[in-house]
Amino acid sequence: MAEQVQRQRIFSGIQPTGNLTLGNYIGALRNFNLLQDEYDCLYSIVDLHALTVRQDPTELRKACLRTMALFLASGLDPEKNIIYFQSQVSAHAELGWVLDNFTYMGEMSRMTQFKDKAAKHADNINCGLFTYPVLMASDILLYQTNLVPIGADQKQHLEICRDIAERFNAIYGDVFTIPEGYFPKVGARVMSLQEPTRKMSKSDPEDTYIAILDKPEIIRKKLRRAITDSENSVVYDPENKPGVANLMSIMSALTGRSMDDISNEYSGQGYGKFKDAVADSVIAALEPIQREYERISADKAYLQQVMDSGRERAGAIAHRTMLKVRKKLGIAPWKL
Ligand code: ATP
Ligand code: LTN
């Protein structure tokens, strides 16, 4: 009989805020797809995290469904992977509260995402925004995750997750698996088209990002307007030529071509031609996803079924970890 090998577990999440971008695709979603055959994967639409900034309920509900449809349209198989909404498994919030008690104020105030978001939403610097990384740690630790595919912007949050888990384990024994990050080789930080020293973000103005669902003409237009420099040379130099380097990384991430190869083909031809070629590679990558998205998002019964099954399967694993945590902490047990 073939030996049953326990596969490594993967967990990752994406917030259902705004429109998913090319950054989310290259930094996260595309890797989810590459990993689904070799690992035991959970991919969550982290809607509780979205509450850290004020959301319009109608818009948020639509964004939740849109994100799930995009997960599926990008190729994630709901049989192989557990695809579900974070808020539907209440253990996330529960463990989040527990872990708050093992996290220090000083650690949270050093988080760069907190500082960025606090500056952007100065009128609503709430406690949820402050403890956001603790909820993220509970997402990961609930499932005894080995590997977390994320973009480079989430490195700091993963580090704090590991610190919290190690701290907890040092007191209570081996409760949580200590997770590792999994980052794309190229494109771990796709930059804004208008300010190429900042990351591309779905909560920034429209012309700074390419949405996965942008139509081809819009993609071409946004890339033609992308900020570059006045040198007209397609050379990979992120320090001095961040705009060009960003476009080269996008092309390289989507086509697998090396920077040298891209540089050799387009150097000396002017940026117009290069930008058009970048647009071609982006359109070629996104068009099939857009077609699938139209089909899947019209099929409410299918989405309902994926949602229900994801909730159940994720809930069962989360429950096992929570039983262990409850026992270790000494809070009321299920069975006397
Ligand atoms: P927001 O701008 O609303 O905070 P976001 O665009 O950063 O959102 P998230 O839902 O927070 O998106 O992130 C989902 C995943 O996409 C994370 O793994 C994150 O690291 C990755 N990601 C986000 N932006 C980029 C980017 N510009 N380049 C590479 N990866 C990215
Ligand atoms: N914080 C992440 C989204 C996120 C996540 C997670 C990613 C929430 N929980 C767990 C990986 C694992 C973000 O802002 N990109």
CSV table of C-alpha atoms and ligand atoms in Angstrom, one decimal:
chain,number,residue,atom,x,y,z
A,1,MET,CA,0.0,0.0,0.0
A,2,ALA,CA,1.3,3.4,-0.9
A,3,GLU,CA,2.5,5.4,2.1
A,4,GLN,CA,0.3,8.3,3.0
A,5,VAL,CA,2.5,11.4,3.2
A,6,GLN,CA,1.2,14.4,5.1
A,7,ARG,CA,1.4,17.3,2.7
A,8,GLN,CA,2.7,20.7,3.9
A,9,ARG,CA,0.0,23.2,4.5
A,10,ILE,CA,-0.4,26.6,2.9
A,11,PHE,CA,-2.5,29.5,4.0
A,12,SER,CA,-2.9,32.9,2.4
A,13,GLY,CA,-5.5,35.7,2.3
A,14,ILE,CA,-6.6,38.6,0.3
A,15,GLN,CA,-8.8,41.5,1.5
A,16,PRO,CA,-12.0,42.1,-0.4
A,17,THR,CA,-11.3,45.8,-0.8
A,18,GLY,CA,-11.7,47.6,-4.1
A,19,ASN,CA,-10.5,45.9,-7.3
A,20,LEU,CA,-7.8,43.3,-7.2
A,21,THR,CA,-4.7,44.5,-9.0
A,22,LEU,CA,-1.9,43.2,-11.1
A,23,GLY,CA,0.2,43.4,-7.9
A,24,ASN,CA,-2.2,41.0,-6.1
A,25,TYR,CA,-2.1,38.7,-9.1
A,26,ILE,CA,1.7,38.6,-9.5
A,27,GLY,CA,2.5,38.8,-5.7
A,28,ALA,CA,-0.1,36.4,-4.5
A,29,LEU,CA,-2.9,34.9,-6.6
A,30,ARG,CA,-0.6,33.5,-9.3
A,31,ASN,CA,1.5,31.7,-6.8
A,32,PHE,CA,-1.6,30.3,-5.2
A,33,ASN,CA,-2.2,28.5,-8.5
A,34,LEU,CA,1.3,27.3,-8.8
A,35,LEU,CA,1.2,25.7,-5.4
A,36,GLN,CA,-2.2,24.0,-5.4
A,37,ASP,CA,-1.0,20.7,-6.7
A,38,GLU,CA,1.8,20.1,-4.3
A,39,TYR,CA,0.4,21.4,-1.0
A,40,ASP,CA,-2.7,21.3,1.1
A,41,CYS,CA,-4.0,24.9,0.6
A,42,LEU,CA,-6.4,27.2,2.2
A,43,TYR,CA,-7.2,30.5,0.5
A,44,SER,CA,-9.3,33.0,2.4
A,45,ILE,CA,-11.1,36.2,1.5
A,46,VAL,CA,-10.3,38.1,4.7
A,47,ASP,CA,-13.3,40.2,5.1
A,48,LEU,CA,-12.8,40.9,8.8
A,49,HIS,CA,-9.5,42.6,7.9
A,50,ALA,CA,-11.4,44.9,5.5
A,51,LEU,CA,-13.3,46.3,8.5
A,52,THR,CA,-10.2,48.1,9.7
A,53,VAL,CA,-11.1,51.0,7.3
A,54,ARG,CA,-14.7,52.2,6.9
A,55,GLN,CA,-16.5,50.2,4.2
A,56,ASP,CA,-19.8,50.7,2.4
A,57,PRO,CA,-21.8,47.5,3.2
A,58,THR,CA,-23.3,47.1,-0.3
A,59,GLU,CA,-19.9,47.6,-1.9
A,60,LEU,CA,-18.1,45.3,0.6
A,61,ARG,CA,-20.6,42.5,-0.1
A,62,LYS,CA,-20.1,42.8,-3.8
A,63,ALA,CA,-16.3,42.9,-3.3
A,64,CYS,CA,-16.5,39.7,-1.2
A,65,LEU,CA,-18.2,37.8,-4.1
A,66,ARG,CA,-16.0,39.4,-6.7
A,67,THR,CA,-12.9,38.3,-4.9
A,68,MET,CA,-14.2,34.7,-4.6
A,69,ALA,CA,-15.1,34.6,-8.3
A,70,LEU,CA,-11.6,35.9,-9.1
A,71,PHE,CA,-9.9,33.2,-7.0
A,72,LEU,CA,-11.9,30.6,-9.0
A,73,ALA,CA,-11.4,32.4,-12.4
A,74,SER,CA,-7.6,32.5,-11.9
A,75,GLY,CA,-7.7,28.7,-11.8
A,76,LEU,CA,-8.0,27.7,-8.2
A,77,ASP,CA,-9.8,24.5,-7.9
A,78,PRO,CA,-12.3,24.5,-5.0
A,79,GLU,CA,-12.0,20.7,-4.6
A,80,LYS,CA,-8.2,20.8,-4.2
A,81,ASN,CA,-8.1,24.0,-2.2
A,82,ILE,CA,-10.3,25.3,0.7
A,83,ILE,CA,-11.6,28.6,-0.5
A,84,TYR,CA,-13.7,30.4,2.1
A,85,PHE,CA,-14.6,33.7,3.8
A,86,GLN,CA,-12.7,34.5,7.0
A,87,SER,CA,-15.7,35.9,8.8
A,88,GLN,CA,-17.6,32.6,8.4
A,89,VAL,CA,-15.2,30.7,10.6
A,90,SER,CA,-15.5,32.4,14.0
A,91,ALA,CA,-12.3,30.8,15.3
A,92,HIS,CA,-10.3,33.6,13.5
A,93,ALA,CA,-11.8,36.3,15.8
A,94,GLU,CA,-11.5,34.0,18.8
A,95,LEU,CA,-7.9,33.2,18.4
A,96,GLY,CA,-7.3,36.8,17.4
A,97,TRP,CA,-8.5,37.8,20.9
A,98,VAL,CA,-6.3,35.2,22.6
A,99,LEU,CA,-3.2,36.2,20.7
A,100,ASP,CA,-3.8,39.9,21.5
A,101,ASN,CA,-2.8,39.0,25.0
A,102,PHE,CA,0.5,37.7,23.7
A,103,THR,CA,1.4,40.7,21.6
A,104,TYR,CA,3.0,44.0,22.8
A,105,MET,CA,1.9,47.5,22.0
A,106,GLY,CA,5.5,48.4,21.0
A,107,GLU,CA,5.6,45.6,18.4
A,108,MET,CA,2.4,46.8,16.8
A,109,SER,CA,3.4,50.4,16.7
A,110,ARG,CA,6.5,49.5,14.6
A,111,MET,CA,4.4,48.0,11.8
A,112,THR,CA,4.9,50.0,8.6
A,113,GLN,CA,1.5,49.1,7.2
A,114,PHE,CA,-0.1,50.4,10.3
A,115,LYS,CA,1.8,53.7,10.0
A,116,ASP,CA,0.9,54.0,6.3
A,117,LYS,CA,-2.8,53.3,6.8
A,118,ALA,CA,-3.0,55.5,9.9
A,119,ALA,CA,-1.6,58.4,7.9
A,120,LYS,CA,-4.1,57.6,5.1
A,121,HIS,CA,-7.1,57.4,7.5
A,122,ALA,CA,-6.1,59.9,10.1
A,123,ASP,CA,-9.8,60.3,11.2
A,124,ASN,CA,-10.2,56.6,12.0
A,125,ILE,CA,-7.1,55.2,13.7
A,126,ASN,CA,-9.0,52.4,15.4
A,127,CYS,CA,-7.8,49.4,17.6
A,128,GLY,CA,-8.6,47.0,14.8
A,129,LEU,CA,-6.2,48.7,12.4
A,130,PHE,CA,-3.6,48.6,15.2
A,131,THR,CA,-4.0,44.9,15.9
A,132,TYR,CA,-4.5,43.9,12.3
A,133,PRO,CA,-1.3,41.8,12.3
A,134,VAL,CA,-2.6,39.7,15.3
A,135,LEU,CA,-5.7,38.8,13.3
A,136,MET,CA,-3.4,37.9,10.4
A,137,ALA,CA,-1.3,35.7,12.8
A,138,SER,CA,-4.4,33.9,14.0
A,139,ASP,CA,-5.5,33.3,10.3
A,140,ILE,CA,-2.1,31.6,9.7
A,141,LEU,CA,-1.7,29.8,13.1
A,142,LEU,CA,-5.2,28.3,13.2
A,143,TYR,CA,-4.4,26.0,10.4
A,144,GLN,CA,-0.9,24.9,11.5
A,145,THR,CA,0.4,26.5,8.3
A,146,ASN,CA,3.9,25.7,7.0
A,147,LEU,CA,4.1,28.1,4.1
A,148,VAL,CA,2.5,31.6,3.4
A,149,PRO,CA,2.6,32.9,-0.2
A,150,ILE,CA,2.6,36.7,0.0
A,151,GLY,CA,4.0,39.8,-1.5
A,152,ALA,CA,7.1,41.5,0.0
A,153,ASP,CA,4.9,44.1,1.7
A,154,GLN,CA,3.7,41.4,4.1
A,155,LYS,CA,7.1,40.2,5.3
A,156,GLN,CA,7.0,42.2,8.5
A,157,HIS,CA,3.5,40.8,9.4
A,158,LEU,CA,4.8,37.3,8.9
A,159,GLU,CA,7.7,37.9,11.1
A,160,ILE,CA,5.5,39.1,13.9
A,161,CYS,CA,3.3,36.1,13.4
A,162,ARG,CA,6.3,33.8,14.0
A,163,ASP,CA,7.3,35.8,17.1
A,164,ILE,CA,3.8,35.5,18.6
A,165,ALA,CA,3.7,31.7,17.8
A,166,GLU,CA,7.2,31.2,19.3
A,167,ARG,CA,6.2,33.1,22.4
A,168,PHE,CA,3.1,31.1,22.9
A,169,ASN,CA,4.9,27.8,22.3
A,170,ALA,CA,7.6,28.8,24.8
A,171,ILE,CA,4.9,29.0,27.5
A,172,TYR,CA,2.5,26.2,26.5
A,173,GLY,CA,4.5,23.7,24.5
A,174,ASP,CA,4.2,22.9,20.8
A,175,VAL,CA,0.8,24.4,20.0
A,176,PHE,CA,1.5,26.2,16.7
A,177,THR,CA,3.5,25.3,13.7
A,178,ILE,CA,6.0,28.1,12.9
A,179,PRO,CA,5.3,29.3,9.3
A,180,GLU,CA,7.7,30.4,6.6
A,181,GLY,CA,7.0,33.0,3.9
A,182,TYR,CA,6.9,32.1,0.1
A,183,PHE,CA,7.7,35.1,-2.1
A,184,PRO,CA,7.7,35.4,-5.9
A,185,LYS,CA,11.2,35.5,-7.5
A,186,VAL,CA,10.2,38.5,-9.7
A,187,GLY,CA,7.3,40.8,-8.9
A,188,ALA,CA,7.2,40.4,-5.2
A,189,ARG,CA,6.6,44.1,-5.1
A,190,VAL,CA,4.8,45.5,-8.1
A,191,MET,CA,5.0,49.3,-8.0
A,192,SER,CA,2.5,52.1,-8.6
A,193,LEU,CA,2.4,53.2,-12.3
A,194,GLN,CA,2.4,56.9,-11.2
A,195,GLU,CA,4.7,56.8,-8.3
A,196,PRO,CA,7.0,53.8,-8.9
A,197,THR,CA,8.7,54.1,-5.5
A,198,ARG,CA,5.4,53.1,-3.8
A,199,LYS,CA,3.8,49.7,-4.1
A,200,MET,CA,0.8,49.3,-6.4
A,201,SER,CA,-2.3,49.2,-4.1
A,202,LYS,CA,-5.9,48.6,-4.8
A,203,SER,CA,-6.9,51.4,-2.4
A,204,ASP,CA,-5.0,54.1,-4.4
A,205,PRO,CA,-6.4,56.1,-7.3
A,206,GLU,CA,-7.4,54.3,-10.5
A,207,ASP,CA,-4.6,55.4,-12.8
A,208,THR,CA,-1.9,54.1,-10.4
A,209,TYR,CA,-2.9,50.4,-10.8
A,210,ILE,CA,-4.0,47.9,-13.3
A,211,ALA,CA,-7.0,45.9,-12.1
A,212,ILE,CA,-7.2,42.2,-13.0
A,213,LEU,CA,-10.6,43.0,-14.5
A,214,ASP,CA,-9.4,46.1,-16.6
A,215,LYS,CA,-10.3,45.8,-20.2
A,216,PRO,CA,-7.4,45.6,-22.8
A,217,GLU,CA,-7.8,49.2,-24.0
A,218,ILE,CA,-7.7,50.5,-20.4
A,219,ILE,CA,-4.6,48.4,-19.6
A,220,ARG,CA,-2.9,49.8,-22.7
A,221,LYS,CA,-3.8,53.3,-21.9
A,222,LYS,CA,-2.7,53.1,-18.2
A,223,LEU,CA,0.7,51.6,-19.3
A,224,ARG,CA,1.2,54.2,-21.9
A,225,ARG,CA,0.8,56.9,-19.2
A,226,ALA,CA,3.0,55.1,-16.7
A,227,ILE,CA,5.8,57.3,-15.3
A,228,THR,CA,9.2,56.4,-16.6
A,229,ASP,CA,12.1,58.9,-17.2
A,230,SER,CA,13.7,60.9,-19.9
A,231,GLU,CA,16.5,58.5,-20.9
A,232,ASN,CA,14.7,56.3,-23.3
A,233,SER,CA,16.8,53.2,-22.3
A,234,VAL,CA,15.2,49.9,-21.3
A,235,VAL,CA,17.7,49.0,-18.6
A,236,TYR,CA,17.0,47.3,-15.2
A,237,ASP,CA,18.1,49.8,-12.6
A,238,PRO,CA,15.5,50.0,-9.8
A,239,GLU,CA,17.4,52.7,-7.9
A,240,ASN,CA,17.7,55.2,-10.7
A,241,LYS,CA,15.0,54.1,-13.1
A,242,PRO,CA,12.2,52.8,-10.9
A,243,GLY,CA,9.5,53.3,-13.5
A,244,VAL,CA,11.2,51.3,-16.2
A,245,ALA,CA,12.4,48.6,-13.7
A,246,ASN,CA,8.8,48.1,-12.6
A,247,LEU,CA,7.5,47.6,-16.2
A,248,MET,CA,10.4,45.2,-16.9
A,249,SER,CA,9.6,43.2,-13.7
A,250,ILE,CA,5.9,43.0,-14.7
A,251,MET,CA,6.9,41.7,-18.1
A,252,SER,CA,9.5,39.3,-16.7
A,253,ALA,CA,7.1,38.0,-14.1
A,254,LEU,CA,4.4,37.3,-16.7
A,255,THR,CA,6.5,35.9,-19.5
A,256,GLY,CA,9.4,34.3,-17.7
A,257,ARG,CA,11.9,36.3,-19.8
A,258,SER,CA,15.1,37.6,-18.1
A,259,MET,CA,15.8,41.3,-17.6
A,260,ASP,CA,18.8,41.0,-20.1
A,261,ASP,CA,16.6,39.5,-22.7
A,262,ILE,CA,14.0,42.2,-22.4
A,263,SER,CA,16.6,44.9,-22.3
A,264,ASN,CA,18.3,43.6,-25.4
A,265,GLU,CA,15.1,43.5,-27.4
A,266,TYR,CA,13.7,46.9,-26.5
A,267,SER,CA,16.7,49.1,-25.7
A,268,GLY,CA,17.2,51.9,-28.2
A,269,GLN,CA,13.6,51.6,-29.5
A,270,GLY,CA,11.9,54.3,-27.4
A,271,TYR,CA,9.6,53.7,-24.5
A,272,GLY,CA,6.4,53.7,-26.6
A,273,LYS,CA,7.2,50.3,-28.2
A,274,PHE,CA,8.3,48.8,-24.9
A,275,LYS,CA,5.2,49.9,-23.1
A,276,ASP,CA,3.0,48.4,-25.8
A,277,ALA,CA,4.9,45.1,-25.4
A,278,VAL,CA,4.4,45.2,-21.7
A,279,ALA,CA,0.7,45.8,-22.3
A,280,ASP,CA,0.6,42.8,-24.7
A,281,SER,CA,2.0,40.6,-21.9
A,282,VAL,CA,-0.4,41.9,-19.3
A,283,ILE,CA,-3.4,41.5,-21.6
A,284,ALA,CA,-2.4,38.0,-22.6
A,285,ALA,CA,-2.2,37.0,-18.9
A,286,LEU,CA,-5.4,38.7,-17.8
A,287,GLU,CA,-7.8,38.0,-20.7
A,288,PRO,CA,-8.4,34.3,-19.9
A,289,ILE,CA,-9.1,35.2,-16.3
A,290,GLN,CA,-11.6,37.9,-17.3
A,291,ARG,CA,-13.5,35.4,-19.5
A,292,GLU,CA,-13.7,32.8,-16.7
A,293,TYR,CA,-14.7,35.5,-14.3
A,294,GLU,CA,-17.8,36.5,-16.4
A,295,ARG,CA,-18.9,32.9,-16.5
A,296,ILE,CA,-18.3,32.1,-12.8
A,297,SER,CA,-19.7,35.3,-11.4
A,298,ALA,CA,-23.1,34.7,-13.2
A,299,ASP,CA,-23.4,31.2,-11.5
A,300,LYS,CA,-24.7,32.0,-8.0
A,301,ALA,CA,-25.5,28.4,-7.2
A,302,TYR,CA,-21.9,27.4,-7.8
A,303,LEU,CA,-20.5,30.2,-5.7
A,304,GLN,CA,-22.9,29.3,-2.9
A,305,GLN,CA,-21.7,25.7,-3.0
A,306,VAL,CA,-18.0,26.7,-2.9
A,307,MET,CA,-18.7,29.1,0.0
A,308,ASP,CA,-20.6,26.5,2.0
A,309,SER,CA,-18.1,23.7,1.5
A,310,GLY,CA,-15.1,26.0,2.2
A,311,ARG,CA,-16.7,27.2,5.5
A,312,GLU,CA,-17.2,23.7,6.7
A,313,ARG,CA,-13.8,22.3,5.7
A,314,ALA,CA,-11.9,25.3,7.2
A,315,GLY,CA,-14.1,25.3,10.3
A,316,ALA,CA,-13.3,21.7,11.1
A,317,ILE,CA,-9.5,22.3,11.0
A,318,ALA,CA,-9.8,25.6,12.9
A,319,HIS,CA,-11.8,23.8,15.6
A,320,ARG,CA,-9.1,21.3,16.3
A,321,THR,CA,-6.5,24.1,16.9
A,322,MET,CA,-9.0,25.9,19.1
A,323,LEU,CA,-9.6,22.9,21.3
A,324,LYS,CA,-5.9,22.6,21.9
A,325,VAL,CA,-5.5,26.3,22.6
A,326,ARG,CA,-8.5,26.3,25.1
A,327,LYS,CA,-7.0,23.3,26.9
A,328,LYS,CA,-3.6,24.9,27.2
A,329,LEU,CA,-5.0,28.2,28.4
A,330,GLY,CA,-7.3,26.7,31.0
A,331,ILE,CA,-10.4,28.5,29.7
A,332,ALA,CA,-13.8,26.6,29.9
A,333,PRO,CA,-13.4,23.2,28.2
A,334,TRP,CA,-16.0,21.8,25.8
A,335,LYS,CA,-16.4,18.6,27.8
A,336,LEU,CA,-16.1,18.2,31.6
B,1,ATP,P1,-4.9,47.5,0.2
B,1,ATP,O1,-4.3,48.4,-0.8
B,1,ATP,O2,-6.4,47.5,0.2
B,1,ATP,O3,-4.3,47.5,1.5
B,1,ATP,P2,-3.5,45.4,-1.2
B,1,ATP,O4,-3.5,45.8,-2.6
B,1,ATP,O5,-2.2,45.6,-0.4
B,1,ATP,O6,-4.7,46.1,-0.4
B,1,ATP,P3,-4.1,42.9,0.1
B,1,ATP,O7,-5.4,42.3,0.1
B,1,ATP,O8,-3.7,43.6,1.4
B,1,ATP,O9,-3.9,43.9,-1.1
B,1,ATP,O10,-3.0,41.8,-0.3
B,1,ATP,C1,-3.2,40.6,-0.9
B,1,ATP,C2,-1.9,40.0,-1.3
B,1,ATP,O11,-1.4,40.7,-2.5
B,1,ATP,C3,-0.8,40.0,-0.3
B,1,ATP,O12,-0.1,38.7,-0.3
B,1,ATP,C4,0.1,41.1,-0.7
B,1,ATP,O13,1.4,40.9,-0.3
B,1,ATP,C5,0.0,41.0,-2.2
B,1,ATP,N1,0.2,42.3,-2.8
B,1,ATP,C6,-0.5,43.4,-2.7
B,1,ATP,N2,0.0,44.4,-3.4
B,1,ATP,C7,1.1,43.9,-4.0
B,1,ATP,C8,2.1,44.5,-4.9
B,1,ATP,N3,2.0,45.7,-5.3
B,1,ATP,N4,3.1,43.7,-5.4
B,1,ATP,C9,3.1,42.4,-5.0
B,1,ATP,N5,2.3,41.8,-4.2
B,1,ATP,C10,1.3,42.5,-3.7
B,2,LTN,N1,-2.5,41.2,5.6
B,2,LTN,C1,-2.6,40.7,4.2
B,2,LTN,C2,-3.8,39.9,3.9
B,2,LTN,C3,-3.9,38.8,4.9
B,2,LTN,C4,-3.1,37.6,4.8
B,2,LTN,C5,-3.5,36.8,5.9
B,2,LTN,C6,-2.1,37.1,4.0
B,2,LTN,C7,-4.7,38.6,6.0
B,2,LTN,N2,-4.5,37.5,6.6
B,2,LTN,C8,-2.9,35.6,6.2
B,2,LTN,C9,-1.5,35.9,4.3
B,2,LTN,C10,-1.9,35.2,5.3
B,2,LTN,C11,-2.4,41.9,3.4
B,2,LTN,O1,-2.7,43.0,3.7
B,2,LTN,N3,-2.0,41.7,2.2
